[in-house]
mmCIF file of C-alpha atoms and ligand atoms in Angstrom:
data_model
loop_
_atom_site.group_PDB
_atom_site.id
_atom_site.type_symbol
_atom_site.label_atom_id
_atom_site.label_comp_id
_atom_site.label_asym_id
_atom_site.label_seq_id
_atom_site.Cartn_x
_atom_site.Cartn_y
_atom_site.Cartn_z
ATOM 1 C CA MET D 1 254.527 -36.932 -86.005
ATOM 2 C CA PRO D 2 256.957 -35.306 -84.006
ATOM 3 C CA ASP D 3 256.969 -36.742 -79.972
ATOM 4 C CA ASP D 4 256.466 -32.983 -77.623
ATOM 5 C CA SER D 5 260.198 -33.193 -76.858
ATOM 6 C CA THR D 6 260.703 -32.340 -79.916
ATOM 7 C CA ALA D 7 258.246 -30.658 -81.017
ATOM 8 C CA ASN D 8 258.568 -28.081 -77.803
ATOM 9 C CA LYS D 9 262.139 -27.828 -79.086
ATOM 10 C CA LYS D 10 262.665 -25.199 -81.343
ATOM 11 C CA SER D 11 264.470 -26.598 -85.314
ATOM 12 C CA ASN D 12 268.694 -26.239 -85.282
ATOM 13 C CA ALA D 13 267.524 -24.427 -88.485
ATOM 14 C CA ASP D 14 265.415 -21.645 -86.228
ATOM 15 C CA ILE D 15 268.148 -21.529 -83.539
ATOM 16 C CA ARG D 16 270.750 -20.988 -86.385
ATOM 17 C CA GLN D 17 268.327 -18.025 -88.261
ATOM 18 C CA SER D 18 267.696 -16.032 -85.201
ATOM 19 C CA ARG D 19 271.432 -16.334 -83.054
ATOM 20 C CA ARG D 20 273.599 -16.013 -86.855
ATOM 21 C CA ASN D 21 271.070 -12.282 -87.055
ATOM 22 C CA GLU D 22 272.202 -11.258 -83.161
ATOM 23 C CA ARG D 23 275.766 -11.988 -83.441
ATOM 24 C CA GLN D 24 275.256 -10.295 -86.612
ATOM 25 C CA SER D 25 274.165 -6.932 -85.157
ATOM 26 C CA LEU D 26 277.063 -6.636 -82.718
ATOM 27 C CA ALA D 27 278.540 -2.691 -83.487
ATOM 28 C CA GLY D 28 282.425 -3.364 -84.030
ATOM 29 C CA HIS D 29 282.755 -1.205 -80.512
ATOM 30 C CA VAL D 30 281.204 -4.172 -78.833
ATOM 31 C CA GLN D 31 283.226 -7.335 -81.315
ATOM 32 C CA ARG D 32 286.596 -5.578 -80.501
ATOM 33 C CA ARG D 33 285.467 -5.440 -76.613
ATOM 34 C CA HIS D 34 284.664 -9.609 -76.836
ATOM 35 C CA SER D 35 287.934 -9.891 -78.730
ATOM 36 C CA GLN D 36 289.463 -8.442 -75.588
ATOM 37 C CA LEU D 37 288.150 -10.210 -73.020
ATOM 38 C CA LEU D 38 287.848 -13.651 -75.199
ATOM 39 C CA CYS D 39 291.361 -13.897 -75.213
ATOM 40 C CA ARG D 40 291.816 -12.657 -70.968
ATOM 41 C CA ASN D 41 289.227 -15.814 -70.673
ATOM 42 C CA THR D 42 291.425 -18.141 -72.681
ATOM 43 C CA VAL D 43 295.143 -17.489 -72.192
ATOM 44 C CA THR D 44 294.684 -19.294 -68.171
ATOM 45 C CA GLN D 45 293.312 -22.161 -69.578
ATOM 46 C CA LYS D 46 294.988 -24.740 -69.151
ATOM 47 C CA ALA D 47 294.625 -26.276 -72.767
ATOM 48 C CA TYR D 48 295.964 -23.182 -74.038
ATOM 49 C CA ARG D 49 298.983 -22.578 -71.959
ATOM 50 C CA ASN D 50 300.329 -26.299 -72.392
ATOM 51 C CA ALA D 51 299.102 -26.092 -76.350
ATOM 52 C CA ARG D 52 302.035 -25.248 -78.740
ATOM 53 C CA HIS D 53 300.060 -26.427 -82.232
ATOM 54 C CA ILE D 54 296.829 -24.470 -81.760
ATOM 55 C CA ALA D 55 294.798 -23.667 -84.394
ATOM 56 C CA LEU D 56 291.685 -21.047 -84.834
ATOM 57 C CA TYR D 57 290.657 -18.986 -87.478
ATOM 58 C CA ILE D 58 289.225 -15.518 -88.900
ATOM 59 C CA ALA D 59 286.313 -14.278 -87.842
ATOM 60 C CA SER D 60 283.418 -14.100 -90.392
ATOM 61 C CA ASP D 61 279.062 -13.600 -90.408
ATOM 62 C CA GLY D 62 279.768 -11.810 -87.167
ATOM 63 C CA GLU D 63 281.816 -14.425 -84.990
ATOM 64 C CA ILE D 64 283.719 -13.641 -82.229
ATOM 65 C CA ASP D 65 287.162 -12.758 -82.756
ATOM 66 C CA PRO D 66 290.183 -14.037 -82.053
ATOM 67 C CA SER D 67 292.166 -11.685 -83.503
ATOM 68 C CA ALA D 68 293.338 -10.313 -79.528
ATOM 69 C CA LEU D 69 294.194 -14.591 -79.003
ATOM 70 C CA ILE D 70 296.291 -14.484 -82.468
ATOM 71 C CA GLU D 71 298.177 -11.325 -81.302
ATOM 72 C CA HIS D 72 298.917 -13.379 -77.805
ATOM 73 C CA ALA D 73 299.638 -16.827 -78.871
ATOM 74 C CA ARG D 74 302.411 -15.657 -81.801
ATOM 75 C CA PHE D 75 303.921 -13.689 -78.792
ATOM 76 C CA MET D 76 303.896 -16.558 -76.637
ATOM 77 C CA GLY D 77 305.647 -18.416 -79.799
ATOM 78 C CA LYS D 78 302.682 -20.610 -80.345
ATOM 79 C CA LYS D 79 302.166 -22.238 -83.764
ATOM 80 C CA LEU D 80 299.226 -21.682 -85.167
ATOM 81 C CA TYR D 81 296.832 -23.014 -88.133
ATOM 82 C CA LEU D 82 294.061 -21.637 -90.201
ATOM 83 C CA PRO D 83 291.308 -24.537 -91.106
ATOM 84 C CA VAL D 84 291.563 -25.849 -95.071
ATOM 85 C CA LEU D 85 288.761 -27.265 -97.061
ATOM 86 C CA ALA D 86 290.337 -30.174 -98.421
ATOM 87 C CA PRO D 87 288.526 -30.195 -102.354
ATOM 88 C CA LEU D 88 288.088 -34.206 -102.315
ATOM 89 C CA ASN D 89 286.690 -35.481 -99.190
ATOM 90 C CA ASP D 90 285.130 -32.336 -97.221
ATOM 91 C CA SER D 91 286.943 -32.263 -94.661
ATOM 92 C CA LEU D 92 289.315 -29.888 -93.006
ATOM 93 C CA TYR D 93 292.878 -29.896 -92.268
ATOM 94 C CA PHE D 94 295.241 -27.407 -90.610
ATOM 95 C CA ALA D 95 297.415 -24.909 -92.555
ATOM 96 C CA PRO D 96 300.455 -22.981 -91.069
ATOM 97 C CA PHE D 97 298.990 -19.188 -90.224
ATOM 98 C CA GLU D 98 302.452 -17.009 -89.367
ATOM 99 C CA SER D 99 301.919 -12.996 -90.268
ATOM 100 C CA ASN D 100 303.240 -13.184 -93.271
ATOM 101 C CA SER D 101 300.876 -15.690 -94.992
ATOM 102 C CA GLN D 102 299.800 -15.093 -97.687
ATOM 103 C CA LEU D 103 295.597 -15.516 -97.699
ATOM 104 C CA ILE D 104 292.853 -17.024 -100.481
ATOM 105 C CA LEU D 105 289.376 -16.959 -100.124
ATOM 106 C CA ASN D 106 287.657 -20.516 -100.651
ATOM 107 C CA ARG D 107 284.733 -21.368 -102.228
ATOM 108 C CA TYR D 108 282.559 -20.005 -99.000
ATOM 109 C CA ASN D 109 284.513 -17.197 -99.416
ATOM 110 C CA ILE D 110 287.053 -17.707 -96.200
ATOM 111 C CA PRO D 111 290.006 -16.991 -96.058
ATOM 112 C CA GLU D 112 292.765 -19.844 -96.566
ATOM 113 C CA PRO D 113 296.763 -19.900 -96.434
ATOM 114 C CA ARG D 114 298.047 -20.454 -99.709
ATOM 115 C CA CYS D 115 300.616 -23.080 -99.079
ATOM 116 C CA HIS D 116 301.441 -26.723 -100.108
ATOM 117 C CA PRO D 117 298.941 -29.361 -98.858
ATOM 118 C CA SER D 118 302.111 -31.115 -97.633
ATOM 119 C CA SER D 119 302.729 -28.985 -95.086
ATOM 120 C CA TRP D 120 299.144 -29.747 -93.953
ATOM 121 C CA LYS D 121 297.964 -30.974 -90.542
ATOM 122 C CA THR D 122 295.515 -33.053 -89.838
ATOM 123 C CA ALA D 123 293.427 -32.148 -86.626
ATOM 124 C CA ARG D 124 294.798 -34.941 -84.477
ATOM 125 C CA GLN D 125 297.980 -33.368 -84.958
ATOM 126 C CA LEU D 126 297.511 -30.471 -83.121
ATOM 127 C CA ASP D 127 296.787 -30.114 -79.294
ATOM 128 C CA LEU D 128 294.218 -27.054 -79.458
ATOM 129 C CA LEU D 129 291.541 -26.520 -81.831
ATOM 130 C CA LEU D 130 289.245 -23.188 -80.896
ATOM 131 C CA VAL D 131 286.098 -23.547 -83.266
ATOM 132 C CA PRO D 132 283.708 -21.659 -84.010
ATOM 133 C CA LEU D 133 279.795 -21.758 -83.430
ATOM 134 C CA VAL D 134 276.302 -20.869 -83.608
ATOM 135 C CA ALA D 135 275.092 -21.470 -80.814
ATOM 136 C CA PHE D 136 275.664 -24.180 -77.777
ATOM 137 C CA ASP D 137 274.312 -25.215 -74.458
ATOM 138 C CA ALA D 138 276.255 -25.492 -71.000
ATOM 139 C CA HIS D 139 277.013 -29.171 -71.696
ATOM 140 C CA GLY D 140 279.577 -28.611 -74.684
ATOM 141 C CA ASN D 141 276.640 -28.854 -77.536
ATOM 142 C CA ARG D 142 277.079 -27.735 -80.300
ATOM 143 C CA ILE D 143 276.074 -26.565 -84.155
ATOM 144 C CA GLY D 144 278.049 -24.887 -86.941
ATOM 145 C CA MET D 145 276.757 -22.929 -89.694
ATOM 146 C CA GLY D 146 275.713 -26.625 -91.215
ATOM 147 C CA GLY D 147 277.966 -28.104 -93.081
ATOM 148 C CA GLY D 148 279.228 -30.750 -90.757
ATOM 149 C CA PHE D 149 282.378 -30.381 -91.532
ATOM 150 C CA TYR D 150 284.295 -29.672 -88.473
ATOM 151 C CA ASP D 151 282.093 -33.007 -87.140
ATOM 152 C CA ARG D 152 283.347 -35.087 -90.298
ATOM 153 C CA SER D 153 286.571 -34.028 -89.874
ATOM 154 C CA LEU D 154 286.448 -34.744 -85.639
ATOM 155 C CA ALA D 155 284.885 -38.151 -86.725
ATOM 156 C CA TYR D 156 287.342 -39.621 -85.032
ATOM 157 C CA LEU D 157 286.779 -38.685 -81.480
ATOM 158 C CA ARG D 158 283.707 -40.282 -81.179
ATOM 159 C CA ASN D 159 285.887 -42.769 -79.208
ATOM 160 C CA ARG D 160 287.447 -40.599 -76.949
ATOM 161 C CA MET D 161 288.574 -43.372 -74.894
ATOM 162 C CA LEU D 162 291.353 -43.698 -77.113
ATOM 163 C CA TRP D 163 291.985 -40.920 -78.723
ATOM 164 C CA LYS D 164 291.919 -37.560 -76.930
ATOM 165 C CA LYS D 165 294.169 -34.981 -78.648
ATOM 166 C CA PRO D 166 293.486 -31.890 -79.484
ATOM 167 C CA THR D 167 291.258 -30.178 -76.520
ATOM 168 C CA LEU D 168 288.045 -29.371 -78.714
ATOM 169 C CA ILE D 169 286.632 -25.425 -77.563
ATOM 170 C CA GLY D 170 284.705 -23.532 -78.853
ATOM 171 C CA LEU D 171 284.578 -18.892 -78.425
ATOM 172 C CA ALA D 172 281.791 -18.047 -79.115
ATOM 173 C CA HIS D 173 279.593 -14.956 -77.034
ATOM 174 C CA GLU D 174 277.249 -15.773 -75.244
ATOM 175 C CA LEU D 175 274.673 -14.314 -76.548
ATOM 176 C CA GLN D 176 274.808 -17.126 -79.139
ATOM 177 C CA LYS D 177 274.430 -19.694 -75.402
ATOM 178 C CA VAL D 178 270.606 -22.081 -75.684
ATOM 179 C CA GLU D 179 269.383 -23.856 -72.535
ATOM 180 C CA GLN D 180 269.763 -27.578 -75.042
ATOM 181 C CA LEU D 181 270.331 -27.857 -78.238
ATOM 182 C CA ASN D 182 268.925 -31.067 -79.757
ATOM 183 C CA MET D 183 272.270 -32.647 -81.270
ATOM 184 C CA GLN D 184 272.822 -35.734 -84.110
ATOM 185 C CA SER D 185 274.581 -39.121 -83.784
ATOM 186 C CA TRP D 186 277.136 -37.158 -85.997
ATOM 187 C CA ASP D 187 277.827 -34.236 -83.547
ATOM 188 C CA ILE D 188 281.033 -33.913 -81.926
ATOM 189 C CA PRO D 189 280.744 -32.104 -79.054
ATOM 190 C CA LEU D 190 283.125 -30.162 -76.909
ATOM 191 C CA ASP D 191 285.549 -29.689 -74.151
ATOM 192 C CA CYS D 192 285.154 -26.179 -73.000
ATOM 193 C CA ILE D 193 283.372 -23.239 -74.477
ATOM 194 C CA ILE D 194 284.459 -19.649 -73.652
ATOM 195 C CA THR D 195 282.594 -16.372 -74.130
ATOM 196 C CA GLU D 196 283.353 -13.018 -73.717
ATOM 197 C CA GLU D 197 281.316 -13.640 -70.079
ATOM 198 C CA ARG D 198 283.415 -16.720 -68.446
ATOM 199 C CA CYS D 199 284.222 -20.600 -69.746
ATOM 200 C CA TYR D 200 281.731 -24.022 -69.847
ATOM 201 C CA CYS D 201 284.289 -26.513 -69.596
ATOM 202 C CA THR D 202 282.451 -30.512 -69.359
ATOM 203 C CA GLY D 203 285.364 -32.360 -68.362
HETATM 204 N N1 ATP T 301 281.139 -37.938 -89.337
HETATM 205 C C1 ATP T 301 279.903 -37.563 -90.464
HETATM 206 N N2 ATP T 301 280.263 -38.421 -91.093
HETATM 207 C C2 ATP T 301 279.258 -37.830 -92.877
HETATM 208 N N3 ATP T 301 278.532 -37.110 -92.737
HETATM 209 C C3 ATP T 301 279.172 -36.562 -92.063
HETATM 210 C C4 ATP T 301 279.182 -36.821 -90.577
HETATM 211 N N4 ATP T 301 278.949 -35.385 -89.617
HETATM 212 C C5 ATP T 301 278.195 -34.537 -90.045
HETATM 213 N N5 ATP T 301 278.215 -35.191 -91.412
HETATM 214 C C6 ATP T 301 277.112 -34.336 -92.418
HETATM 215 O O1 ATP T 301 277.207 -33.258 -92.143
HETATM 216 C C7 ATP T 301 276.068 -32.397 -92.434
HETATM 217 C C8 ATP T 301 274.947 -30.430 -91.775
HETATM 218 O O2 ATP T 301 275.469 -31.655 -90.315
HETATM 219 P P1 ATP T 301 275.693 -30.459 -88.681
HETATM 220 O O3 ATP T 301 273.983 -29.851 -89.381
HETATM 221 O O4 ATP T 301 275.776 -31.686 -87.927
HETATM 222 O O5 ATP T 301 276.495 -29.156 -89.353
HETATM 223 P P2 ATP T 301 277.203 -28.516 -87.970
HETATM 224 O O6 ATP T 301 277.510 -28.816 -86.866
HETATM 225 O O7 ATP T 301 275.884 -27.141 -88.033
HETATM 226 O O8 ATP T 301 278.237 -28.141 -89.040
HETATM 227 P P3 ATP T 301 280.176 -27.558 -88.533
HETATM 228 O O9 ATP T 301 280.565 -29.014 -88.155
HETATM 229 O O10 ATP T 301 281.214 -27.865 -90.032
HETATM 230 O O11 ATP T 301 280.388 -26.812 -87.921
HETATM 231 C C9 ATP T 301 274.568 -34.127 -91.736
HETATM 232 O O12 ATP T 301 273.342 -33.394 -92.462
HETATM 233 C C10 ATP T 301 275.642 -34.657 -92.001
HETATM 234 O O13 ATP T 301 275.024 -35.313 -92.466
HETATM 235 MG MG1 MG T 302 276.875 -31.243 -86.135
#
């Protein structure tokens, strides 16, 4: 039988459904404004200013859109990467993302740069990883789409005493914030979450 604390908390599946519906319903002009405000709130962060190798994502499913930030980062001469799904181990690698990169859809219909695996980087070779999420709380906990891809790829960070790279920053609409998430042993918390309104930093 579930204990009271479990019974009173919304399940991650419920939270995923409601937050995905809400972000998908945002109007185009709201999405564009959030993209600009997200950029403004990110560029002032030390972890961003100091980073040279930065992975981010192309927005889908109503995710907050980092495209304004992509422009800024390219202007600043930073090296950008997009996640690619390794076929064999369901882990993420990170492929160089130039303004002229050719993109192809992976098995989840998410665009990935077309390039040889020899130019992929692993997470630990990056300075900063900007991750999408479905819901977060102010303690740096996140849930994603439920595939476990980020958690698997970042599992080595569970012992952050030894290895701290990359800095992990979640990007989200403010409406994706929840009071408290139920976390599992494999979940990797974030150093910070940035929304169109503010930053939630845990360190
Ligand atoms: N380090 C790991 N090793 C093996 N399996 C893992 C690991 N991390 C997560 N998983 C598996 O992935 C599944 C989905 O995890 P979870 O529900 O936390 O996804 P998520 O955090 O929403 O996804 P993502 O990390 O892609 O954003 C879990 O059922 C778990 O078994
Ligand atoms: Mg998880």
